[in-house]
Amino acid sequence: NSPKLRKKLLMFDEMTMSQMMAGFPNLIGLPYQLMPVFMVSEIDQLISIPYIDAVESYGLPADTCPVPTSECGAAIIDALPHCGLGFISTSTPCDGSTMATSYQDRRFKLPTYPLTLPVRYDDEDTVACGAEDMKRCIKWVEDLTGEKWDWDAYFECAKRFNAETRERLEWLDMSTTEYPQVIGANLALYTETVYMAIGGKVPAFLDADKKITKLAM
């Protein structure tokens, strides 16, 4: 219900890397499925059952992946927020994510960019295709929001993300010893939240909280 906040928000499919938002320091990227579906299901797997029931009542087969299935059901019963200027979807990590995007796109009726990231990320041809698609996505955000891409802000994020990655590799090295310090679900949860939500943007992410509060007021 805040027009000022809405003008700054872009909605992200949860598996879309949010690092690109570092190139738009005046905008706020929100992986909108992450909190209402993904993270809470890490705590309680039964919490997604109402979402799954909702979308299966629409005719979705019961043998699809429960993660995109839950996200579709959450959209159908309006458990996901309707906000932001646009929605950036992704083809990762599976066909189920692509399926979920089609449901949510029809539900939200927001301008949508289908960012198709290469699965064969070490193949030169697919990397070139992915880079071109990313450039088109950046242009789409610029046209949609009026903001311009900032290379300096983006590479500052890349430096922080590289430092975070080096630290994580050190954690993994510790875990190969007889005295591991970081074990179990902590490793998985860190990977998920860094990849999908933070990824080098920690100062900007904390600042985003202040921006949201100020704009909402």
JSON list of C-alpha atoms in Angstrom, two decimals:
[
{"chain": "A", "resi": 1, "resn": "ASN", "atom": "CA", "xyz": [0.00, 0.00, 0.00]},
{"chain": "A", "resi": 2, "resn": "SER", "atom": "CA", "xyz": [3.01, 2.32, -0.39]},
{"chain": "A", "resi": 3, "resn": "PRO", "atom": "CA", "xyz": [3.35, 3.82, -3.90]},
{"chain": "A", "resi": 4, "resn": "LYS", "atom": "CA", "xyz": [6.81, 5.19, -3.00]},
{"chain": "A", "resi": 5, "resn": "LEU", "atom": "CA", "xyz": [8.05, 1.77, -1.96]},
{"chain": "A", "resi": 6, "resn": "ARG", "atom": "CA", "xyz": [6.46, 0.05, -4.96]},
{"chain": "A", "resi": 7, "resn": "LYS", "atom": "CA", "xyz": [8.44, 2.28, -7.35]},
{"chain": "A", "resi": 8, "resn": "LYS", "atom": "CA", "xyz": [11.67, 0.90, -5.88]},
{"chain": "A", "resi": 9, "resn": "LEU", "atom": "CA", "xyz": [10.79, -2.79, -5.69]},
{"chain": "A", "resi": 10, "resn": "LEU", "atom": "CA", "xyz": [11.55, -5.56, -8.16]},
{"chain": "A", "resi": 11, "resn": "MET", "atom": "CA", "xyz": [10.30, -9.07, -7.43]},
{"chain": "A", "resi": 12, "resn": "PHE", "atom": "CA", "xyz": [12.64, -12.01, -8.01]},
{"chain": "A", "resi": 13, "resn": "ASP", "atom": "CA", "xyz": [12.05, -15.69, -8.52]},
{"chain": "A", "resi": 14, "resn": "GLU", "atom": "CA", "xyz": [13.77, -17.29, -5.51]},
{"chain": "A", "resi": 15, "resn": "MET", "atom": "CA", "xyz": [16.47, -19.04, -7.55]},
{"chain": "A", "resi": 16, "resn": "THR", "atom": "CA", "xyz": [17.45, -15.88, -9.43]},
{"chain": "A", "resi": 17, "resn": "MET", "atom": "CA", "xyz": [20.81, -14.60, -8.22]},
{"chain": "A", "resi": 18, "resn": "SER", "atom": "CA", "xyz": [20.19, -11.21, -6.69]},
{"chain": "A", "resi": 19, "resn": "GLN", "atom": "CA", "xyz": [23.69, -9.88, -7.35]},
{"chain": "A", "resi": 20, "resn": "MET", "atom": "CA", "xyz": [22.52, -8.02, -10.44]},
{"chain": "A", "resi": 21, "resn": "MET", "atom": "CA", "xyz": [20.63, -5.65, -8.14]},
{"chain": "A", "resi": 22, "resn": "ALA", "atom": "CA", "xyz": [23.98, -4.34, -6.92]},
{"chain": "A", "resi": 23, "resn": "GLY", "atom": "CA", "xyz": [24.17, -2.56, -10.28]},
{"chain": "A", "resi": 24, "resn": "PHE", "atom": "CA", "xyz": [20.96, -0.74, -9.35]},
{"chain": "A", "resi": 25, "resn": "PRO", "atom": "CA", "xyz": [21.80, 0.67, -5.90]},
{"chain": "A", "resi": 26, "resn": "ASN", "atom": "CA", "xyz": [18.63, 2.80, -5.81]},
{"chain": "A", "resi": 27, "resn": "LEU", "atom": "CA", "xyz": [16.36, -0.21, -6.29]},
{"chain": "A", "resi": 28, "resn": "ILE", "atom": "CA", "xyz": [15.43, -3.04, -3.94]},
{"chain": "A", "resi": 29, "resn": "GLY", "atom": "CA", "xyz": [15.31, -6.63, -5.17]},
{"chain": "A", "resi": 30, "resn": "LEU", "atom": "CA", "xyz": [13.01, -8.93, -3.23]},
{"chain": "A", "resi": 31, "resn": "PRO", "atom": "CA", "xyz": [13.18, -12.75, -3.60]},
{"chain": "A", "resi": 32, "resn": "TYR", "atom": "CA", "xyz": [9.52, -12.83, -2.71]},
{"chain": "A", "resi": 33, "resn": "GLN", "atom": "CA", "xyz": [9.04, -16.62, -2.38]},
{"chain": "A", "resi": 34, "resn": "LEU", "atom": "CA", "xyz": [11.98, -17.01, -0.03]},
{"chain": "A", "resi": 35, "resn": "MET", "atom": "CA", "xyz": [10.43, -16.10, 3.32]},
{"chain": "A", "resi": 36, "resn": "PRO", "atom": "CA", "xyz": [6.78, -17.23, 2.96]},
{"chain": "A", "resi": 37, "resn": "VAL", "atom": "CA", "xyz": [7.62, -20.58, 1.33]},
{"chain": "A", "resi": 38, "resn": "PHE", "atom": "CA", "xyz": [11.25, -21.61, 1.11]},
{"chain": "A", "resi": 39, "resn": "MET", "atom": "CA", "xyz": [12.76, -20.69, 4.48]},
{"chain": "A", "resi": 40, "resn": "VAL", "atom": "CA", "xyz": [9.74, -21.62, 6.59]},
{"chain": "A", "resi": 41, "resn": "SER", "atom": "CA", "xyz": [9.62, -25.05, 4.93]},
{"chain": "A", "resi": 42, "resn": "GLU", "atom": "CA", "xyz": [13.22, -25.57, 6.08]},
{"chain": "A", "resi": 43, "resn": "ILE", "atom": "CA", "xyz": [11.91, -25.22, 9.63]},
{"chain": "A", "resi": 44, "resn": "ASP", "atom": "CA", "xyz": [8.65, -27.16, 9.24]},
{"chain": "A", "resi": 45, "resn": "GLN", "atom": "CA", "xyz": [8.11, -29.31, 6.14]},
{"chain": "A", "resi": 46, "resn": "LEU", "atom": "CA", "xyz": [4.41, -29.69, 6.90]},
{"chain": "A", "resi": 47, "resn": "ILE", "atom": "CA", "xyz": [3.80, -25.95, 6.57]},
{"chain": "A", "resi": 48, "resn": "SER", "atom": "CA", "xyz": [3.63, -26.20, 2.76]},
{"chain": "A", "resi": 49, "resn": "ILE", "atom": "CA", "xyz": [0.81, -28.76, 2.66]},
{"chain": "A", "resi": 50, "resn": "PRO", "atom": "CA", "xyz": [-2.01, -26.15, 2.34]},
{"chain": "A", "resi": 51, "resn": "TYR", "atom": "CA", "xyz": [-0.15, -24.56, -0.58]},
{"chain": "A", "resi": 52, "resn": "ILE", "atom": "CA", "xyz": [0.30, -27.93, -2.30]},
{"chain": "A", "resi": 53, "resn": "ASP", "atom": "CA", "xyz": [-3.36, -28.82, -1.76]},
{"chain": "A", "resi": 54, "resn": "ALA", "atom": "CA", "xyz": [-4.42, -25.49, -3.25]},
{"chain": "A", "resi": 55, "resn": "VAL", "atom": "CA", "xyz": [-2.55, -25.88, -6.51]},
{"chain": "A", "resi": 56, "resn": "GLU", "atom": "CA", "xyz": [-3.35, -29.58, -6.92]},
{"chain": "A", "resi": 57, "resn": "SER", "atom": "CA", "xyz": [-7.03, -28.64, -6.70]},
{"chain": "A", "resi": 58, "resn": "TYR", "atom": "CA", "xyz": [-6.38, -26.60, -9.85]},
{"chain": "A", "resi": 59, "resn": "GLY", "atom": "CA", "xyz": [-5.22, -29.77, -11.61]},
{"chain": "A", "resi": 60, "resn": "LEU", "atom": "CA", "xyz": [-1.44, -29.71, -11.09]},
{"chain": "A", "resi": 61, "resn": "PRO", "atom": "CA", "xyz": [-0.09, -33.31, -11.05]},
{"chain": "A", "resi": 62, "resn": "ALA", "atom": "CA", "xyz": [0.83, -34.59, -7.61]},
{"chain": "A", "resi": 63, "resn": "ASP", "atom": "CA", "xyz": [4.27, -35.83, -8.71]},
{"chain": "A", "resi": 64, "resn": "THR", "atom": "CA", "xyz": [5.83, -32.42, -9.39]},
{"chain": "A", "resi": 65, "resn": "CYS", "atom": "CA", "xyz": [8.61, -30.98, -7.22]},
{"chain": "A", "resi": 66, "resn": "PRO", "atom": "CA", "xyz": [7.12, -29.75, -3.93]},
{"chain": "A", "resi": 67, "resn": "VAL", "atom": "CA", "xyz": [9.10, -26.47, -3.90]},
{"chain": "A", "resi": 68, "resn": "PRO", "atom": "CA", "xyz": [7.66, -24.85, -7.08]},
{"chain": "A", "resi": 69, "resn": "THR", "atom": "CA", "xyz": [4.36, -26.58, -6.30]},
{"chain": "A", "resi": 70, "resn": "SER", "atom": "CA", "xyz": [4.24, -24.84, -2.92]},
{"chain": "A", "resi": 71, "resn": "GLU", "atom": "CA", "xyz": [5.11, -21.50, -4.51]},
{"chain": "A", "resi": 72, "resn": "CYS", "atom": "CA", "xyz": [2.27, -21.87, -7.03]},
{"chain": "A", "resi": 73, "resn": "GLY", "atom": "CA", "xyz": [-0.18, -22.73, -4.26]},
{"chain": "A", "resi": 74, "resn": "ALA", "atom": "CA", "xyz": [0.99, -19.77, -2.18]},
{"chain": "A", "resi": 75, "resn": "ALA", "atom": "CA", "xyz": [0.30, -17.49, -5.15]},
{"chain": "A", "resi": 76, "resn": "ILE", "atom": "CA", "xyz": [-3.15, -18.98, -5.69]},
{"chain": "A", "resi": 77, "resn": "ILE", "atom": "CA", "xyz": [-4.28, -18.38, -2.09]},
{"chain": "A", "resi": 78, "resn": "ASP", "atom": "CA", "xyz": [-2.60, -14.94, -2.03]},
{"chain": "A", "resi": 79, "resn": "ALA", "atom": "CA", "xyz": [0.02, -15.84, 0.57]},
{"chain": "A", "resi": 80, "resn": "LEU", "atom": "CA", "xyz": [2.65, -14.11, -1.58]},
{"chain": "A", "resi": 81, "resn": "PRO", "atom": "CA", "xyz": [2.85, -10.30, -1.66]},
{"chain": "A", "resi": 82, "resn": "HIS", "atom": "CA", "xyz": [1.40, -8.42, -4.63]},
{"chain": "A", "resi": 83, "resn": "CYS", "atom": "CA", "xyz": [3.84, -5.54, -4.98]},
{"chain": "A", "resi": 84, "resn": "GLY", "atom": "CA", "xyz": [6.71, -4.17, -7.02]},
{"chain": "A", "resi": 85, "resn": "LEU", "atom": "CA", "xyz": [7.09, -2.88, -10.56]},
{"chain": "A", "resi": 86, "resn": "GLY", "atom": "CA", "xyz": [8.04, -6.14, -12.22]},
{"chain": "A", "resi": 87, "resn": "PHE", "atom": "CA", "xyz": [9.04, -9.76, -11.81]},
{"chain": "A", "resi": 88, "resn": "ILE", "atom": "CA", "xyz": [12.29, -11.43, -12.92]},
{"chain": "A", "resi": 89, "resn": "SER", "atom": "CA", "xyz": [11.82, -15.16, -13.30]},
{"chain": "A", "resi": 90, "resn": "THR", "atom": "CA", "xyz": [14.43, -17.82, -13.96]},
{"chain": "A", "resi": 91, "resn": "SER", "atom": "CA", "xyz": [14.78, -21.24, -15.52]},
{"chain": "A", "resi": 92, "resn": "THR", "atom": "CA", "xyz": [16.93, -22.54, -12.64]},
{"chain": "A", "resi": 93, "resn": "PRO", "atom": "CA", "xyz": [17.17, -25.02, -11.12]},
{"chain": "A", "resi": 94, "resn": "CYS", "atom": "CA", "xyz": [14.62, -27.15, -12.97]},
{"chain": "A", "resi": 95, "resn": "ASP", "atom": "CA", "xyz": [11.61, -27.33, -15.27]},
{"chain": "A", "resi": 96, "resn": "GLY", "atom": "CA", "xyz": [9.41, -27.08, -12.20]},
{"chain": "A", "resi": 97, "resn": "SER", "atom": "CA", "xyz": [10.64, -23.53, -11.61]},
{"chain": "A", "resi": 98, "resn": "THR", "atom": "CA", "xyz": [9.70, -22.60, -15.16]},
{"chain": "A", "resi": 99, "resn": "MET", "atom": "CA", "xyz": [6.26, -24.09, -14.60]},
{"chain": "A", "resi": 100, "resn": "ALA", "atom": "CA", "xyz": [5.83, -22.15, -11.36]},
{"chain": "A", "resi": 101, "resn": "THR", "atom": "CA", "xyz": [6.72, -18.90, -13.10]},
{"chain": "A", "resi": 102, "resn": "SER", "atom": "CA", "xyz": [3.85, -19.30, -15.56]},
{"chain": "A", "resi": 103, "resn": "TYR", "atom": "CA", "xyz": [1.37, -19.71, -12.70]},
{"chain": "A", "resi": 104, "resn": "GLN", "atom": "CA", "xyz": [2.70, -16.72, -10.79]},
{"chain": "A", "resi": 105, "resn": "ASP", "atom": "CA", "xyz": [2.96, -14.53, -13.87]},
{"chain": "A", "resi": 106, "resn": "ARG", "atom": "CA", "xyz": [-0.72, -15.06, -14.62]},
{"chain": "A", "resi": 107, "resn": "ARG", "atom": "CA", "xyz": [-1.63, -14.46, -10.97]},
{"chain": "A", "resi": 108, "resn": "PHE", "atom": "CA", "xyz": [0.33, -11.25, -10.39]},
{"chain": "A", "resi": 109, "resn": "LYS", "atom": "CA", "xyz": [-0.10, -9.69, -13.86]},
{"chain": "A", "resi": 110, "resn": "LEU", "atom": "CA", "xyz": [3.21, -7.86, -13.48]},
{"chain": "A", "resi": 111, "resn": "PRO", "atom": "CA", "xyz": [5.66, -7.11, -16.30]},
{"chain": "A", "resi": 112, "resn": "THR", "atom": "CA", "xyz": [7.88, -10.20, -16.33]},
{"chain": "A", "resi": 113, "resn": "TYR", "atom": "CA", "xyz": [11.36, -10.87, -17.71]},
{"chain": "A", "resi": 114, "resn": "PRO", "atom": "CA", "xyz": [12.17, -14.60, -18.10]},
{"chain": "A", "resi": 115, "resn": "LEU", "atom": "CA", "xyz": [15.90, -14.68, -17.37]},
{"chain": "A", "resi": 116, "resn": "THR", "atom": "CA", "xyz": [17.22, -17.91, -18.88]},
{"chain": "A", "resi": 117, "resn": "LEU", "atom": "CA", "xyz": [20.47, -18.78, -17.15]},
{"chain": "A", "resi": 118, "resn": "PRO", "atom": "CA", "xyz": [22.71, -21.50, -18.65]},
{"chain": "A", "resi": 119, "resn": "VAL", "atom": "CA", "xyz": [22.77, -24.86, -16.92]},
{"chain": "A", "resi": 120, "resn": "ARG", "atom": "CA", "xyz": [25.99, -25.82, -18.70]},
{"chain": "A", "resi": 121, "resn": "TYR", "atom": "CA", "xyz": [27.77, -22.85, -17.16]},
{"chain": "A", "resi": 122, "resn": "ASP", "atom": "CA", "xyz": [31.26, -24.02, -18.14]},
{"chain": "A", "resi": 123, "resn": "ASP", "atom": "CA", "xyz": [30.43, -24.17, -21.86]},
{"chain": "A", "resi": 124, "resn": "GLU", "atom": "CA", "xyz": [31.66, -21.11, -23.80]},
{"chain": "A", "resi": 125, "resn": "ASP", "atom": "CA", "xyz": [28.61, -20.95, -26.05]},
{"chain": "A", "resi": 126, "resn": "THR", "atom": "CA", "xyz": [26.07, -21.12, -23.25]},
{"chain": "A", "resi": 127, "resn": "VAL", "atom": "CA", "xyz": [27.99, -18.59, -21.16]},
{"chain": "A", "resi": 128, "resn": "ALA", "atom": "CA", "xyz": [27.91, -16.16, -24.11]},
{"chain": "A", "resi": 129, "resn": "CYS", "atom": "CA", "xyz": [24.14, -16.70, -24.46]},
{"chain": "A", "resi": 130, "resn": "GLY", "atom": "CA", "xyz": [23.67, -16.17, -20.71]},
{"chain": "A", "resi": 131, "resn": "ALA", "atom": "CA", "xyz": [25.69, -12.94, -20.80]},
{"chain": "A", "resi": 132, "resn": "GLU", "atom": "CA", "xyz": [23.57, -11.59, -23.66]},
{"chain": "A", "resi": 133, "resn": "ASP", "atom": "CA", "xyz": [20.37, -12.49, -21.82]},
{"chain": "A", "resi": 134, "resn": "MET", "atom": "CA", "xyz": [21.65, -10.74, -18.70]},
{"chain": "A", "resi": 135, "resn": "LYS", "atom": "CA", "xyz": [22.37, -7.59, -20.73]},
{"chain": "A", "resi": 136, "resn": "ARG", "atom": "CA", "xyz": [18.82, -7.67, -22.08]},
{"chain": "A", "resi": 137, "resn": "CYS", "atom": "CA", "xyz": [17.48, -8.12, -18.55]},
{"chain": "A", "resi": 138, "resn": "ILE", "atom": "CA", "xyz": [19.46, -5.09, -17.35]},
{"chain": "A", "resi": 139, "resn": "LYS", "atom": "CA", "xyz": [18.05, -3.04, -20.24]},
{"chain": "A", "resi": 140, "resn": "TRP", "atom": "CA", "xyz": [14.55, -4.26, -19.32]},
{"chain": "A", "resi": 141, "resn": "VAL", "atom": "CA", "xyz": [15.03, -3.06, -15.72]},
{"chain": "A", "resi": 142, "resn": "GLU", "atom": "CA", "xyz": [16.33, 0.31, -16.95]},
{"chain": "A", "resi": 143, "resn": "ASP", "atom": "CA", "xyz": [13.32, 0.79, -19.25]},
{"chain": "A", "resi": 144, "resn": "LEU", "atom": "CA", "xyz": [10.88, -0.35, -16.56]},
{"chain": "A", "resi": 145, "resn": "THR", "atom": "CA", "xyz": [12.24, 1.74, -13.68]},
{"chain": "A", "resi": 146, "resn": "GLY", "atom": "CA", "xyz": [14.13, 4.65, -15.26]},
{"chain": "A", "resi": 147, "resn": "GLU", "atom": "CA", "xyz": [17.25, 3.71, -13.28]},
{"chain": "A", "resi": 148, "resn": "LYS", "atom": "CA", "xyz": [20.64, 3.28, -14.99]},
{"chain": "A", "resi": 149, "resn": "TRP", "atom": "CA", "xyz": [23.08, 0.42, -14.43]},
{"chain": "A", "resi": 150, "resn": "ASP", "atom": "CA", "xyz": [26.06, 1.34, -12.22]},
{"chain": "A", "resi": 151, "resn": "TRP", "atom": "CA", "xyz": [29.19, -0.73, -13.02]},
{"chain": "A", "resi": 152, "resn": "ASP", "atom": "CA", "xyz": [31.15, 0.65, -10.05]},
{"chain": "A", "resi": 153, "resn": "ALA", "atom": "CA", "xyz": [28.47, -0.37, -7.55]},
{"chain": "A", "resi": 154, "resn": "TYR", "atom": "CA", "xyz": [28.22, -3.78, -9.21]},
{"chain": "A", "resi": 155, "resn": "PHE", "atom": "CA", "xyz": [31.95, -4.54, -9.00]},
{"chain": "A", "resi": 156, "resn": "GLU", "atom": "CA", "xyz": [32.06, -3.45, -5.36]},
{"chain": "A", "resi": 157, "resn": "CYS", "atom": "CA", "xyz": [29.48, -6.16, -4.75]},
{"chain": "A", "resi": 158, "resn": "ALA", "atom": "CA", "xyz": [31.55, -8.65, -6.78]},
{"chain": "A", "resi": 159, "resn": "LYS", "atom": "CA", "xyz": [34.59, -7.97, -4.58]},
{"chain": "A", "resi": 160, "resn": "ARG", "atom": "CA", "xyz": [32.60, -8.63, -1.41]},
{"chain": "A", "resi": 161, "resn": "PHE", "atom": "CA", "xyz": [31.07, -11.76, -2.90]},
{"chain": "A", "resi": 162, "resn": "ASN", "atom": "CA", "xyz": [34.52, -13.09, -3.83]},
{"chain": "A", "resi": 163, "resn": "ALA", "atom": "CA", "xyz": [35.68, -12.47, -0.25]},
{"chain": "A", "resi": 164, "resn": "GLU", "atom": "CA", "xyz": [32.62, -14.30, 1.10]},
{"chain": "A", "resi": 165, "resn": "THR", "atom": "CA", "xyz": [33.34, -17.22, -1.23]},
{"chain": "A", "resi": 166, "resn": "ARG", "atom": "CA", "xyz": [36.98, -17.45, -0.08]},
{"chain": "A", "resi": 167, "resn": "GLU", "atom": "CA", "xyz": [35.81, -17.55, 3.55]},
{"chain": "A", "resi": 168, "resn": "ARG", "atom": "CA", "xyz": [33.32, -20.28, 2.76]},
{"chain": "A", "resi": 169, "resn": "LEU", "atom": "CA", "xyz": [36.03, -22.38, 1.12]},
{"chain": "A", "resi": 170, "resn": "GLU", "atom": "CA", "xyz": [37.98, -22.05, 4.36]},
{"chain": "A", "resi": 171, "resn": "TRP", "atom": "CA", "xyz": [34.93, -23.34, 6.26]},
{"chain": "A", "resi": 172, "resn": "LEU", "atom": "CA", "xyz": [34.81, -26.34, 3.96]},
{"chain": "A", "resi": 173, "resn": "ASP", "atom": "CA", "xyz": [38.51, -26.97, 4.55]},
{"chain": "A", "resi": 174, "resn": "MET", "atom": "CA", "xyz": [37.84, -26.98, 8.31]},
{"chain": "A", "resi": 175, "resn": "SER", "atom": "CA", "xyz": [35.04, -29.48, 7.78]},
{"chain": "A", "resi": 176, "resn": "THR", "atom": "CA", "xyz": [37.48, -31.98, 6.27]},
{"chain": "A", "resi": 177, "resn": "THR", "atom": "CA", "xyz": [39.45, -32.13, 9.51]},
{"chain": "A", "resi": 178, "resn": "GLU", "atom": "CA", "xyz": [38.68, -34.14, 12.63]},
{"chain": "A", "resi": 179, "resn": "TYR", "atom": "CA", "xyz": [37.34, -30.96, 14.27]},
{"chain": "A", "resi": 180, "resn": "PRO", "atom": "CA", "xyz": [34.80, -29.40, 11.87]},
{"chain": "A", "resi": 181, "resn": "GLN", "atom": "CA", "xyz": [33.40, -26.05, 13.03]},
{"chain": "A", "resi": 182, "resn": "VAL", "atom": "CA", "xyz": [30.58, -25.54, 10.51]},
{"chain": "A", "resi": 183, "resn": "ILE", "atom": "CA", "xyz": [28.45, -28.64, 9.96]},
{"chain": "A", "resi": 184, "resn": "GLY", "atom": "CA", "xyz": [25.01, -29.91, 9.00]},
{"chain": "A", "resi": 185, "resn": "ALA", "atom": "CA", "xyz": [22.21, -27.64, 7.83]},
{"chain": "A", "resi": 186, "resn": "ASN", "atom": "CA", "xyz": [24.28, -24.51, 8.53]},
{"chain": "A", "resi": 187, "resn": "LEU", "atom": "CA", "xyz": [26.25, -25.09, 5.33]},
{"chain": "A", "resi": 188, "resn": "ALA", "atom": "CA", "xyz": [23.10, -25.52, 3.22]},
{"chain": "A", "resi": 189, "resn": "LEU", "atom": "CA", "xyz": [21.25, -22.57, 4.75]},
{"chain": "A", "resi": 190, "resn": "TYR", "atom": "CA", "xyz": [24.24, -20.30, 4.24]},
{"chain": "A", "resi": 191, "resn": "THR", "atom": "CA", "xyz": [24.50, -21.31, 0.58]},
{"chain": "A", "resi": 192, "resn": "GLU", "atom": "CA", "xyz": [20.81, -20.73, -0.05]},
{"chain": "A", "resi": 193, "resn": "THR", "atom": "CA", "xyz": [20.60, -17.31, 1.61]},
{"chain": "A", "resi": 194, "resn": "VAL", "atom": "CA", "xyz": [23.86, -16.01, 0.13]},
{"chain": "A", "resi": 195, "resn": "TYR", "atom": "CA", "xyz": [23.04, -17.20, -3.37]},
{"chain": "A", "resi": 196, "resn": "MET", "atom": "CA", "xyz": [19.45, -15.99, -3.41]},
{"chain": "A", "resi": 197, "resn": "ALA", "atom": "CA", "xyz": [19.36, -12.98, -1.11]},
{"chain": "A", "resi": 198, "resn": "ILE", "atom": "CA", "xyz": [22.64, -11.42, -0.05]},
{"chain": "A", "resi": 199, "resn": "GLY", "atom": "CA", "xyz": [25.66, -12.43, -2.14]},
{"chain": "A", "resi": 200, "resn": "GLY", "atom": "CA", "xyz": [28.07, -9.56, -1.54]},
{"chain": "A", "resi": 201, "resn": "LYS", "atom": "CA", "xyz": [25.34, -6.98, -0.97]},
{"chain": "A", "resi": 202, "resn": "VAL", "atom": "CA", "xyz": [25.49, -6.93, 2.83]},
{"chain": "A", "resi": 203, "resn": "PRO", "atom": "CA", "xyz": [25.93, -3.14, 3.30]},
{"chain": "A", "resi": 204, "resn": "ALA", "atom": "CA", "xyz": [23.38, -2.43, 0.56]},
{"chain": "A", "resi": 205, "resn": "PHE", "atom": "CA", "xyz": [21.05, -5.07, 1.99]},
{"chain": "A", "resi": 206, "resn": "LEU", "atom": "CA", "xyz": [21.14, -3.51, 5.46]},
{"chain": "A", "resi": 207, "resn": "ASP", "atom": "CA", "xyz": [20.62, -0.10, 3.89]},
{"chain": "A", "resi": 208, "resn": "ALA", "atom": "CA", "xyz": [17.66, -1.52, 1.98]},
{"chain": "A", "resi": 209, "resn": "ASP", "atom": "CA", "xyz": [15.92, -2.21, 5.31]},
{"chain": "A", "resi": 210, "resn": "LYS", "atom": "CA", "xyz": [16.20, 1.49, 6.14]},
{"chain": "A", "resi": 211, "resn": "LYS", "atom": "CA", "xyz": [14.97, 2.44, 2.67]},
{"chain": "A", "resi": 212, "resn": "ILE", "atom": "CA", "xyz": [11.95, 0.16, 3.00]},
{"chain": "A", "resi": 213, "resn": "THR", "atom": "CA", "xyz": [11.06, 1.60, 6.41]},
{"chain": "A", "resi": 214, "resn": "LYS", "atom": "CA", "xyz": [11.45, 5.19, 5.21]},
{"chain": "A", "resi": 215, "resn": "LEU", "atom": "CA", "xyz": [9.53, 4.65, 1.97]},
{"chain": "A", "resi": 216, "resn": "ALA", "atom": "CA", "xyz": [6.74, 2.73, 3.70]},
{"chain": "A", "resi": 217, "resn": "MET", "atom": "CA", "xyz": [6.25, 5.65, 6.08]}
]
